[in-house]
Short mmCIF file of C-alpha atoms in Angstrom, two decimals:
data_model
loop_
_atom_site.label_atom_id
_atom_site.label_comp_id
_atom_site.label_asym_id
_atom_site.label_seq_id
_atom_site.Cartn_x
_atom_site.Cartn_y
_atom_site.Cartn_z
CA UNK A 288 0.56 -37.51 6.10
CA UNK A 289 2.98 -35.47 8.17
CA UNK A 290 5.42 -35.41 5.24
CA UNK A 291 2.78 -34.18 2.71
CA UNK A 292 1.64 -31.46 5.18
CA UNK A 293 5.22 -30.32 5.66
CA UNK A 294 5.81 -30.20 1.89
CA UNK A 295 2.54 -28.26 1.37
CA UNK A 296 3.52 -25.69 4.06
CA UNK A 297 7.02 -25.45 2.45
CA UNK A 298 5.52 -24.87 -1.06
CA UNK A 299 3.21 -22.11 0.25
CA UNK A 300 6.11 -20.46 2.02
CA UNK A 301 8.25 -20.54 -1.18
CA UNK A 302 5.36 -19.02 -3.29
CA UNK A 303 4.75 -16.32 -0.67
CA UNK A 304 8.40 -15.42 -0.59
CA UNK A 305 8.59 -15.25 -4.35
CA UNK A 306 5.55 -13.05 -4.54
CA UNK A 307 6.86 -10.61 -2.00
CA UNK A 308 10.30 -10.47 -3.77
CA UNK A 309 9.08 -10.07 -7.36
CA UNK A 310 10.50 -7.03 -9.18
CA UNK A 311 9.66 -6.75 -12.79
CA UNK A 312 12.58 -4.40 -13.69
CA UNK A 313 14.96 -6.81 -12.05
CA UNK A 314 13.56 -9.72 -13.98
CA UNK A 315 13.80 -7.91 -17.33
CA UNK A 316 17.27 -6.64 -16.60
CA UNK A 317 18.54 -10.07 -17.52
CA UNK A 318 17.06 -9.76 -20.97
CA UNK A 319 18.77 -6.87 -22.92
CA UNK A 320 16.49 -7.40 -25.89
CA UNK A 321 13.70 -5.85 -23.77
CA UNK A 322 15.67 -2.96 -22.39
CA UNK A 323 13.52 -0.28 -24.14
CA UNK A 324 10.30 -1.84 -22.74
CA UNK A 325 11.90 -2.15 -19.32
CA UNK A 326 12.93 1.53 -19.38
CA UNK A 327 9.43 2.56 -20.26
CA UNK A 328 8.06 0.57 -17.27
CA UNK A 329 10.26 2.62 -14.98
CA UNK A 330 9.70 5.95 -16.73
CA UNK A 331 5.95 5.67 -16.55
CA UNK A 332 5.98 4.14 -12.96
CA UNK A 333 4.03 1.14 -14.31
CA UNK A 334 6.77 -1.05 -12.81
CA UNK A 335 5.60 -0.05 -9.27
CA UNK A 336 2.03 -0.91 -10.10
CA UNK A 337 3.09 -4.33 -11.54
CA UNK A 338 5.21 -5.06 -8.45
CA UNK A 339 2.17 -4.43 -6.17
CA UNK A 340 -0.09 -6.84 -8.03
CA UNK A 341 -0.39 -10.63 -8.24
CA UNK A 342 -1.15 -12.47 -10.42
CA UNK A 343 0.03 -10.53 -13.44
CA UNK A 344 1.27 -11.28 -16.97
CA UNK A 345 3.58 -8.79 -18.71
CA UNK A 346 3.56 -9.00 -22.49
CA UNK A 347 6.94 -7.62 -23.53
CA UNK A 348 7.85 -6.20 -26.88
CA UNK A 349 11.38 -6.54 -28.40
CA UNK A 350 13.52 -3.42 -28.79
CA UNK A 351 12.67 -1.25 -31.79
CA UNK A 352 9.04 -2.39 -32.05
CA UNK A 353 7.90 0.59 -29.84
CA UNK A 354 10.04 3.29 -31.48
CA UNK A 355 7.19 4.38 -33.81
CA UNK A 356 5.08 5.24 -30.79
CA UNK A 357 7.68 6.66 -28.38
CA UNK A 358 8.90 9.16 -30.95
CA UNK A 359 5.45 10.30 -32.09
CA UNK A 360 3.16 10.29 -29.06
CA UNK A 361 3.40 11.93 -25.63
CA UNK A 362 4.45 9.85 -22.67
CA UNK A 363 0.90 9.67 -21.30
CA UNK A 364 -0.28 7.87 -24.53
CA UNK A 365 2.72 5.57 -24.51
CA UNK A 366 1.94 4.65 -20.90
CA UNK A 367 -1.58 3.65 -21.89
CA UNK A 368 -0.24 1.39 -24.62
CA UNK A 369 2.19 -0.29 -22.21
CA UNK A 370 -0.54 -0.66 -19.57
CA UNK A 371 -2.61 -2.56 -22.15
CA UNK A 372 0.19 -5.11 -22.26
CA UNK A 373 -0.10 -5.87 -18.54
CA UNK A 374 -2.75 -8.58 -18.02
CA UNK A 375 -4.30 -8.97 -14.56
CA UNK A 376 -4.12 -12.78 -14.72
CA UNK A 377 -1.52 -15.49 -14.97
CA UNK A 378 -0.89 -16.80 -18.50
CA UNK A 379 2.05 -19.09 -19.31
CA UNK A 380 2.53 -21.08 -22.55
CA UNK A 381 0.61 -24.08 -21.30
CA UNK A 382 -2.46 -21.99 -20.33
CA UNK A 383 -2.42 -20.02 -23.62
CA UNK A 384 -2.64 -23.29 -25.67
CA UNK A 385 -5.44 -24.68 -23.51
CA UNK A 386 -7.98 -21.85 -23.25
CA UNK A 387 -11.20 -23.52 -22.12
CA UNK A 388 -13.40 -21.90 -24.76
CA UNK A 389 -10.74 -21.13 -27.34
CA UNK A 390 -10.56 -17.46 -26.48
CA UNK A 391 -10.79 -15.15 -23.46
CA UNK A 392 -11.06 -11.40 -22.74
CA UNK A 393 -8.42 -10.48 -20.18
CA UNK A 394 -8.57 -7.35 -18.03
CA UNK A 395 -5.52 -5.13 -18.23
CA UNK A 396 -3.81 -2.52 -16.13
CA UNK A 397 -5.20 0.14 -18.52
CA UNK A 398 -8.77 -0.84 -17.49
CA UNK A 399 -7.99 0.07 -13.87
CA UNK A 400 -7.26 3.68 -14.78
CA UNK A 401 -10.93 4.51 -15.46
CA UNK A 402 -9.98 6.03 -18.82
CA UNK A 403 -10.92 3.01 -20.91
CA UNK A 404 -14.30 3.15 -22.63
CA UNK A 405 -16.25 -0.04 -23.29
CA UNK A 406 -13.86 -2.96 -23.91
CA UNK A 407 -10.85 -0.75 -24.62
CA UNK A 408 -9.19 -1.88 -21.46
CA UNK A 409 -9.38 -5.55 -22.35
CA UNK A 410 -7.27 -7.82 -24.53
CA UNK A 411 -8.65 -10.58 -26.70
CA UNK A 412 -6.59 -13.78 -26.50
CA UNK A 413 -7.54 -16.50 -29.03
CA UNK A 414 -6.07 -19.96 -29.55
CA UNK A 415 -5.87 -20.26 -33.32
CA UNK A 416 -4.74 -23.87 -33.13
CA UNK A 417 -1.77 -25.12 -35.07
CA UNK A 418 0.49 -23.76 -32.33
CA UNK A 419 -0.64 -20.12 -32.79
CA UNK A 420 -2.04 -17.87 -30.10
CA UNK A 421 -3.28 -14.49 -31.32
CA UNK A 422 -3.77 -11.24 -29.37
CA UNK A 423 -5.73 -8.08 -30.14
CA UNK A 424 -7.80 -5.26 -28.60
CA UNK A 425 -10.91 -6.26 -26.72
CA UNK A 426 -12.98 -3.81 -28.70
CA UNK A 427 -15.50 -5.81 -30.80
CA UNK A 428 -14.42 -6.20 -34.38
CA UNK A 429 -10.73 -5.50 -33.69
CA UNK A 430 -8.14 -7.47 -35.67
CA UNK A 431 -6.11 -10.17 -33.96
CA UNK A 432 -2.89 -9.08 -35.58
CA UNK A 433 -0.44 -9.74 -32.75
CA UNK A 434 0.82 -13.19 -31.88
CA UNK A 435 2.44 -14.97 -28.95
CA UNK A 436 6.14 -15.45 -29.75
CA UNK A 437 7.59 -17.27 -26.72
CA UNK A 438 7.65 -17.56 -22.99
CA UNK A 439 10.29 -15.53 -21.29
CA UNK A 440 10.14 -16.00 -17.47
CA UNK A 441 7.67 -17.32 -14.93
CA UNK A 442 7.34 -17.08 -11.18
CA UNK A 443 4.55 -19.79 -10.99
CA UNK A 444 1.08 -18.41 -10.42
CA UNK A 445 2.46 -15.01 -9.55
CA UNK A 446 4.23 -13.30 -12.48
CA UNK A 447 4.52 -14.45 -16.08
CA UNK A 448 6.54 -12.71 -18.77
CA UNK A 449 5.74 -13.55 -22.42
CA UNK A 450 6.89 -11.97 -25.69
CA UNK A 451 4.44 -10.66 -28.33
CA UNK A 452 5.36 -10.12 -31.97
CA UNK A 453 4.31 -6.47 -31.97
CA UNK A 454 2.42 -3.91 -29.84
CA UNK A 455 -1.39 -3.92 -29.41
CA UNK A 456 -2.26 -0.33 -30.24
CA UNK A 457 -5.97 0.43 -30.66
CA UNK A 458 -6.65 3.65 -32.58
CA UNK A 459 -8.91 4.91 -29.72
CA UNK A 460 -5.84 5.19 -27.48
CA UNK A 461 -3.58 6.68 -30.10
CA UNK A 462 -6.15 9.31 -31.17
CA UNK A 463 -7.12 10.41 -27.68
CA UNK A 464 -6.82 14.13 -27.60
CA UNK A 465 -4.56 15.67 -25.10
CA UNK A 466 -5.95 18.85 -23.62
CA UNK A 467 -4.60 21.19 -20.94
CA UNK A 468 -5.67 19.93 -17.50
CA UNK A 469 -7.78 22.34 -15.46
CA UNK A 470 -6.78 21.38 -11.93
CA UNK A 471 -9.49 23.44 -10.15
CA UNK A 472 -12.24 22.09 -12.38
CA UNK A 473 -11.16 18.51 -11.69
CA UNK A 474 -11.00 19.18 -7.94
CA UNK A 475 -14.49 20.79 -7.82
CA UNK A 476 -15.97 17.91 -9.80
CA UNK A 477 -14.40 15.46 -7.35
CA UNK A 478 -16.00 17.15 -4.35
CA UNK A 479 -13.00 19.20 -3.23
CA UNK A 480 -14.43 22.70 -3.70
CA UNK A 481 -13.10 24.10 -0.48
CA UNK A 482 -9.56 22.97 -1.24
CA UNK A 483 -9.79 24.30 -4.80
CA UNK A 484 -10.91 27.69 -3.52
CA UNK A 485 -8.03 27.82 -1.01
CA UNK A 486 -5.32 27.04 -3.56
CA UNK A 487 -6.76 29.76 -5.90
CA UNK A 488 -7.02 32.48 -3.17
CA UNK A 489 -3.63 31.72 -1.68
CA UNK A 490 -1.80 31.63 -5.02
CA UNK A 491 -0.73 27.98 -4.55
CA UNK A 492 -2.48 27.00 -7.76
CA UNK A 493 0.26 28.77 -9.79
CA UNK A 494 2.85 26.69 -7.86
CA UNK A 495 0.97 23.52 -8.79
CA UNK A 496 0.61 24.53 -12.44
CA UNK A 497 4.23 25.36 -12.83
CA UNK A 498 5.21 21.95 -11.40
CA UNK A 499 2.68 19.96 -13.39
CA UNK A 500 4.71 19.90 -16.57
CA UNK A 501 7.60 17.99 -14.94
CA UNK A 502 5.64 15.96 -12.43
CA UNK A 503 3.01 16.70 -9.72
CA UNK A 504 0.93 14.66 -7.35
CA UNK A 505 -1.83 16.36 -5.38
CA UNK A 506 -3.59 15.01 -2.27
CA UNK A 507 -6.83 16.98 -2.09
CA UNK A 508 -9.01 16.81 1.07
CA UNK A 509 -12.66 16.48 0.21
CA UNK A 510 -15.24 19.02 1.43
CA UNK A 511 -16.24 16.78 4.31
CA UNK A 512 -12.68 16.89 5.68
CA UNK A 513 -13.01 20.64 6.32
CA UNK A 514 -16.19 20.03 8.34
CA UNK A 515 -14.62 17.55 10.84
CA UNK A 516 -14.94 18.74 14.44
CA UNK A 517 -11.16 18.45 15.18
CA UNK A 518 -9.96 20.27 12.01
CA UNK A 519 -7.94 23.41 12.89
CA UNK A 520 -9.17 26.90 12.00
CA UNK A 521 -7.02 27.90 9.13
CA UNK A 522 -8.11 31.51 9.44
CA UNK A 523 -6.03 31.76 12.55
CA UNK A 524 -2.87 30.94 10.61
CA UNK A 525 -0.63 33.52 8.88
CA UNK A 526 -0.71 33.68 5.08
CA UNK A 527 2.69 32.01 4.97
CA UNK A 528 1.50 29.16 7.16
CA UNK A 529 -1.62 28.60 5.07
CA UNK A 530 0.59 28.38 1.95
CA UNK A 531 2.81 25.80 3.70
CA UNK A 532 -0.24 23.71 4.58
CA UNK A 533 -1.49 23.80 0.97
CA UNK A 534 1.88 23.03 -0.46
CA UNK A 535 2.22 20.19 1.98
CA UNK A 536 -0.62 18.51 0.05
CA UNK A 537 1.46 18.05 -3.09
CA UNK A 538 4.58 16.32 -4.30
CA UNK A 539 6.84 17.71 -7.09
CA UNK A 540 6.78 14.38 -8.84
CA UNK A 541 4.51 11.96 -10.63
CA UNK A 542 3.71 9.43 -7.93
CA UNK A 543 0.76 7.12 -8.82
CA UNK A 544 -0.78 4.77 -6.28
CA UNK A 545 1.42 1.84 -7.33
CA UNK A 546 4.49 3.90 -6.48
CA UNK A 547 3.00 4.98 -3.19
CA UNK A 548 2.48 1.32 -2.28
CA UNK A 549 6.13 0.65 -2.87
CA UNK A 550 7.35 3.67 -0.90
CA UNK A 551 9.51 2.77 2.15
CA UNK A 552 10.91 6.10 3.23
CA UNK A 553 9.52 9.62 3.58
CA UNK A 554 8.01 11.63 0.73
CA UNK A 555 9.29 15.19 0.16
CA UNK A 556 6.49 17.67 -0.43
CA UNK A 557 6.47 21.02 -2.25
CA UNK A 558 6.39 22.70 1.23
CA UNK A 559 9.78 21.24 2.13
CA UNK A 560 12.39 23.87 2.80
CA UNK A 561 15.40 24.58 4.91
CA UNK A 562 13.28 25.52 7.95
CA UNK A 563 11.37 22.27 8.06
CA UNK A 564 11.06 18.79 6.55
CA UNK A 565 7.37 18.89 5.76
CA UNK A 566 7.50 15.23 4.73
CA UNK A 567 4.97 12.46 4.56
CA UNK A 568 5.03 8.80 5.56
CA UNK A 569 3.10 6.12 3.73
CA UNK A 570 1.24 3.17 5.28
CA UNK A 571 -0.22 0.37 3.16
CA UNK A 572 -2.70 -2.29 4.12
CA UNK A 573 -3.79 -4.42 1.15
CA UNK A 574 -5.06 -2.00 -1.41
CA UNK A 575 -5.59 0.78 1.09
CA UNK A 576 -3.01 3.57 1.18
CA UNK A 577 -2.79 6.16 3.94
CA UNK A 578 -0.52 9.21 4.46
CA UNK A 579 1.12 9.71 7.84
CA UNK A 580 1.93 13.28 8.81
CA UNK A 581 3.17 12.62 12.33
CA UNK A 582 0.06 14.35 13.63
CA UNK A 583 -2.52 12.04 12.12
CA UNK A 584 -3.14 9.71 9.16
CA UNK A 585 -5.33 10.36 6.08
CA UNK A 586 -6.55 7.66 3.72
CA UNK A 587 -6.40 8.05 -0.04
CA UNK A 588 -10.08 7.81 -0.92
CA UNK A 589 -10.06 7.97 -4.72
CA UNK A 590 -8.09 8.81 -7.88
CA UNK A 591 -9.25 11.88 -9.67
CA UNK A 592 -6.58 11.81 -12.42
CA UNK A 593 -3.66 9.58 -13.27
CA UNK A 594 -2.11 10.84 -16.48
CA UNK A 595 1.63 11.13 -16.72
CA UNK A 596 3.08 13.44 -15.40
CA UNK A 597 0.07 14.44 -13.20
CA UNK A 598 -1.73 12.55 -10.45
CA UNK A 599 -4.62 13.95 -8.29
CA UNK A 600 -6.06 11.98 -5.37
CA UNK A 601 -8.72 12.80 -2.83
CA UNK A 602 -7.93 12.16 0.88
CA UNK A 603 -10.45 11.90 3.70
CA UNK A 604 -8.85 14.38 6.12
CA UNK A 605 -6.61 17.47 6.08
CA UNK A 606 -2.89 16.81 6.11
CA UNK A 607 -1.42 18.60 9.17
CA UNK A 608 2.35 18.93 9.22
CA UNK A 609 4.13 18.54 12.58
CA UNK A 610 6.09 21.75 11.83
CA UNK A 611 2.93 23.73 12.38
CA UNK A 612 0.65 21.51 14.49
CA UNK A 613 3.06 19.55 16.67
CA UNK A 614 3.39 15.77 17.00
CA UNK A 615 0.57 13.48 17.91
CA UNK A 616 0.32 13.00 21.68
CA UNK A 617 1.80 9.73 22.73
CA UNK A 618 -0.55 7.45 24.76
CA UNK A 619 -0.12 7.75 28.46
CA UNK A 620 1.98 4.88 29.91
CA UNK A 621 0.22 2.41 32.13
CA UNK A 622 0.91 3.14 35.75
CA UNK A 623 1.65 0.47 38.32
CA UNK A 624 1.82 0.87 42.07
CA UNK A 625 5.23 1.88 43.22
CA UNK A 626 6.74 -0.17 46.06
CA UNK A 627 6.93 1.58 49.39
CA UNK A 628 10.34 2.67 50.57
CA UNK A 629 12.28 -0.13 52.20
CA UNK A 630 12.67 1.84 55.41
CA UNK A 631 8.83 1.84 55.93
CA UNK A 632 8.40 -1.85 55.15
CA UNK A 633 8.10 -3.89 58.33
CA UNK A 634 10.12 -7.11 58.68
CA UNK A 635 8.20 -10.35 58.60
CA UNK A 636 8.68 -10.80 62.34
CA UNK A 637 7.16 -7.37 63.08
CA UNK A 638 4.10 -7.75 60.86
CA UNK A 639 0.99 -9.14 62.49
CA UNK A 640 0.09 -12.66 61.60
CA UNK A 641 -3.09 -11.63 59.85
CA UNK A 642 -1.26 -9.22 57.51
CA UNK A 643 1.10 -11.80 56.07
CA UNK A 644 0.38 -12.88 52.46
CA UNK A 645 -1.32 -16.31 52.30
CA UNK A 646 0.11 -18.90 49.98
CA UNK A 647 -2.10 -18.71 46.85
CA UNK A 648 -1.59 -22.44 46.27
CA UNK A 649 -2.62 -23.54 49.79
CA UNK A 650 -5.37 -21.22 50.87
CA UNK A 651 -7.78 -18.72 49.29
CA UNK A 652 -6.92 -15.04 49.43
CA UNK A 653 -8.01 -13.13 52.43
CA UNK A 654 -11.29 -11.20 52.07
CA UNK A 655 -10.96 -7.40 51.65
CA UNK A 656 -11.49 -6.54 55.29
CA UNK A 657 -10.35 -3.50 57.26
CA UNK A 658 -6.67 -3.19 58.04
CA UNK A 659 -5.78 -5.32 61.12
CA UNK A 660 -4.53 -3.60 64.20
CA UNK A 661 -0.88 -3.06 64.18
CA UNK A 662 -0.52 -3.28 60.38
CA UNK A 663 1.37 -0.27 59.01
CA UNK A 664 -0.84 1.99 56.88
CA UNK A 665 1.96 2.71 54.40
CA UNK A 666 3.23 -0.87 54.05
CA UNK A 667 2.45 -2.97 50.86
CA UNK A 668 -0.77 -4.88 50.85
CA UNK A 669 -0.36 -8.54 51.48
CA UNK A 670 -1.57 -9.64 48.03
CA UNK A 671 0.21 -6.88 46.09
CA UNK A 672 1.88 -7.79 42.81
CA UNK A 673 5.08 -6.21 44.23
CA UNK A 674 5.07 -8.48 47.27
CA UNK A 675 8.42 -10.14 47.77
CA UNK A 676 6.57 -13.19 49.15
CA UNK A 677 4.94 -13.82 45.77
CA UNK A 678 8.17 -13.41 43.77
CA UNK A 679 10.18 -15.59 46.17
CA UNK A 680 7.57 -18.35 45.94
CA UNK A 681 7.54 -18.28 42.07
CA UNK A 682 3.79 -17.86 41.91
CA UNK A 683 2.68 -17.49 38.29
CA UNK A 684 -0.06 -14.93 37.55
CA UNK A 685 -3.23 -16.16 35.83
CA UNK A 686 -2.53 -14.65 32.35
CA UNK A 687 0.96 -16.12 32.30
CA UNK A 688 -0.31 -19.52 33.38
CA UNK A 689 -2.95 -19.49 30.65
CA UNK A 690 -0.28 -18.61 28.02
CA UNK A 691 1.89 -21.54 29.12
CA UNK A 692 -1.08 -23.88 29.08
CA UNK A 693 -2.09 -22.76 25.62
CA UNK A 694 1.44 -23.17 24.27
CA UNK A 695 1.78 -26.68 25.75
CA UNK A 696 -1.66 -27.64 24.35
CA UNK A 697 -0.75 -26.49 20.88
CA UNK A 698 2.58 -28.25 21.00
CA UNK A 699 1.06 -31.56 22.02
CA UNK A 700 -1.68 -31.21 19.42
CA UNK A 701 0.82 -30.51 16.66
CA UNK A 702 3.00 -33.43 17.78
CA UNK A 703 0.07 -35.89 17.72
CA UNK A 704 -1.33 -34.52 14.47
CA UNK A 705 1.93 -34.60 12.54
CA UNK A 706 2.97 -38.03 13.86
#
């Protein structure tokens, strides 16, 4: 029994390590026949989203098969096509040939964008028997004109890479009209009217619009954030400082949530200049992502738009840069009684008998009575934690004793259980 338990724990540890270390671009780098697909994963930042998810199946397409799309459609459309080839489930060759009901609709990464109507964000997988497995759009009536070619690489139950004969490209994705994005209209619709008004009146909107063509990510505080009791009065700032605060809410790059989850260092904002860093830290807990300004943290509440090269998020509080609002106050350290100077401490022979510390193991502590006659008013109390009598006797405080008892109990239980 002990051996089986040990093997089970080992297997879990191996799978957890594999999941944490999975990097789709590293996996595909060993397969030059998929270099174009791998490049698109990095260019569209879909690789970051894939790396932050488990389980996931990536349906790769050989080089050349995507050229008709990459040369004809904007990157935002190509990204949607690629996202349709990322299944949010684990499919290897064995599972594909043993579908319980012969076919299944699998959710894709495209479905999570909120841009997919109806079943457009799903893929139909059908076991056609005779060794063939067919793929097609999840939209009812769509042709199953793509087939499973081979298995490429698997990290069991975490990531599977399989090859399809050609891309799945529903006409609804290809014919989606691309219109100029109205940033303020999107912000107002998302409940960020105050922020939208500020970027217009300050002129920061023009900065956003000029950056949007090459890459822009906006963190917009919702209207409730400006009503918080501890929010600073922006009217007391200079015009230049207000501009810095608003520019601090944007990055000059396309940084979707998957990329934020993978971020380890600091993010440079549009406000960054020679006079100050104006950077942001990122904290991730599960699917929750928060931004750390050094003054406070703000949670990303929702995605307003994720369309290469523009991302707009709402956040639940105003981002306050340390350059203008100072660092968050550190918690006050716990104070402990300072030992009295050695010169004022009476020797054991001089101290009255009743003032000496009783042995905690032989007698109960003395009741809190008034100071005995002759005891120095500035000397340490007999039962003080700083008492040299306690330290010399090796007396263990209650919390420490409980920790040792708990540790020994767990060790004995584990020994008995595993043996």
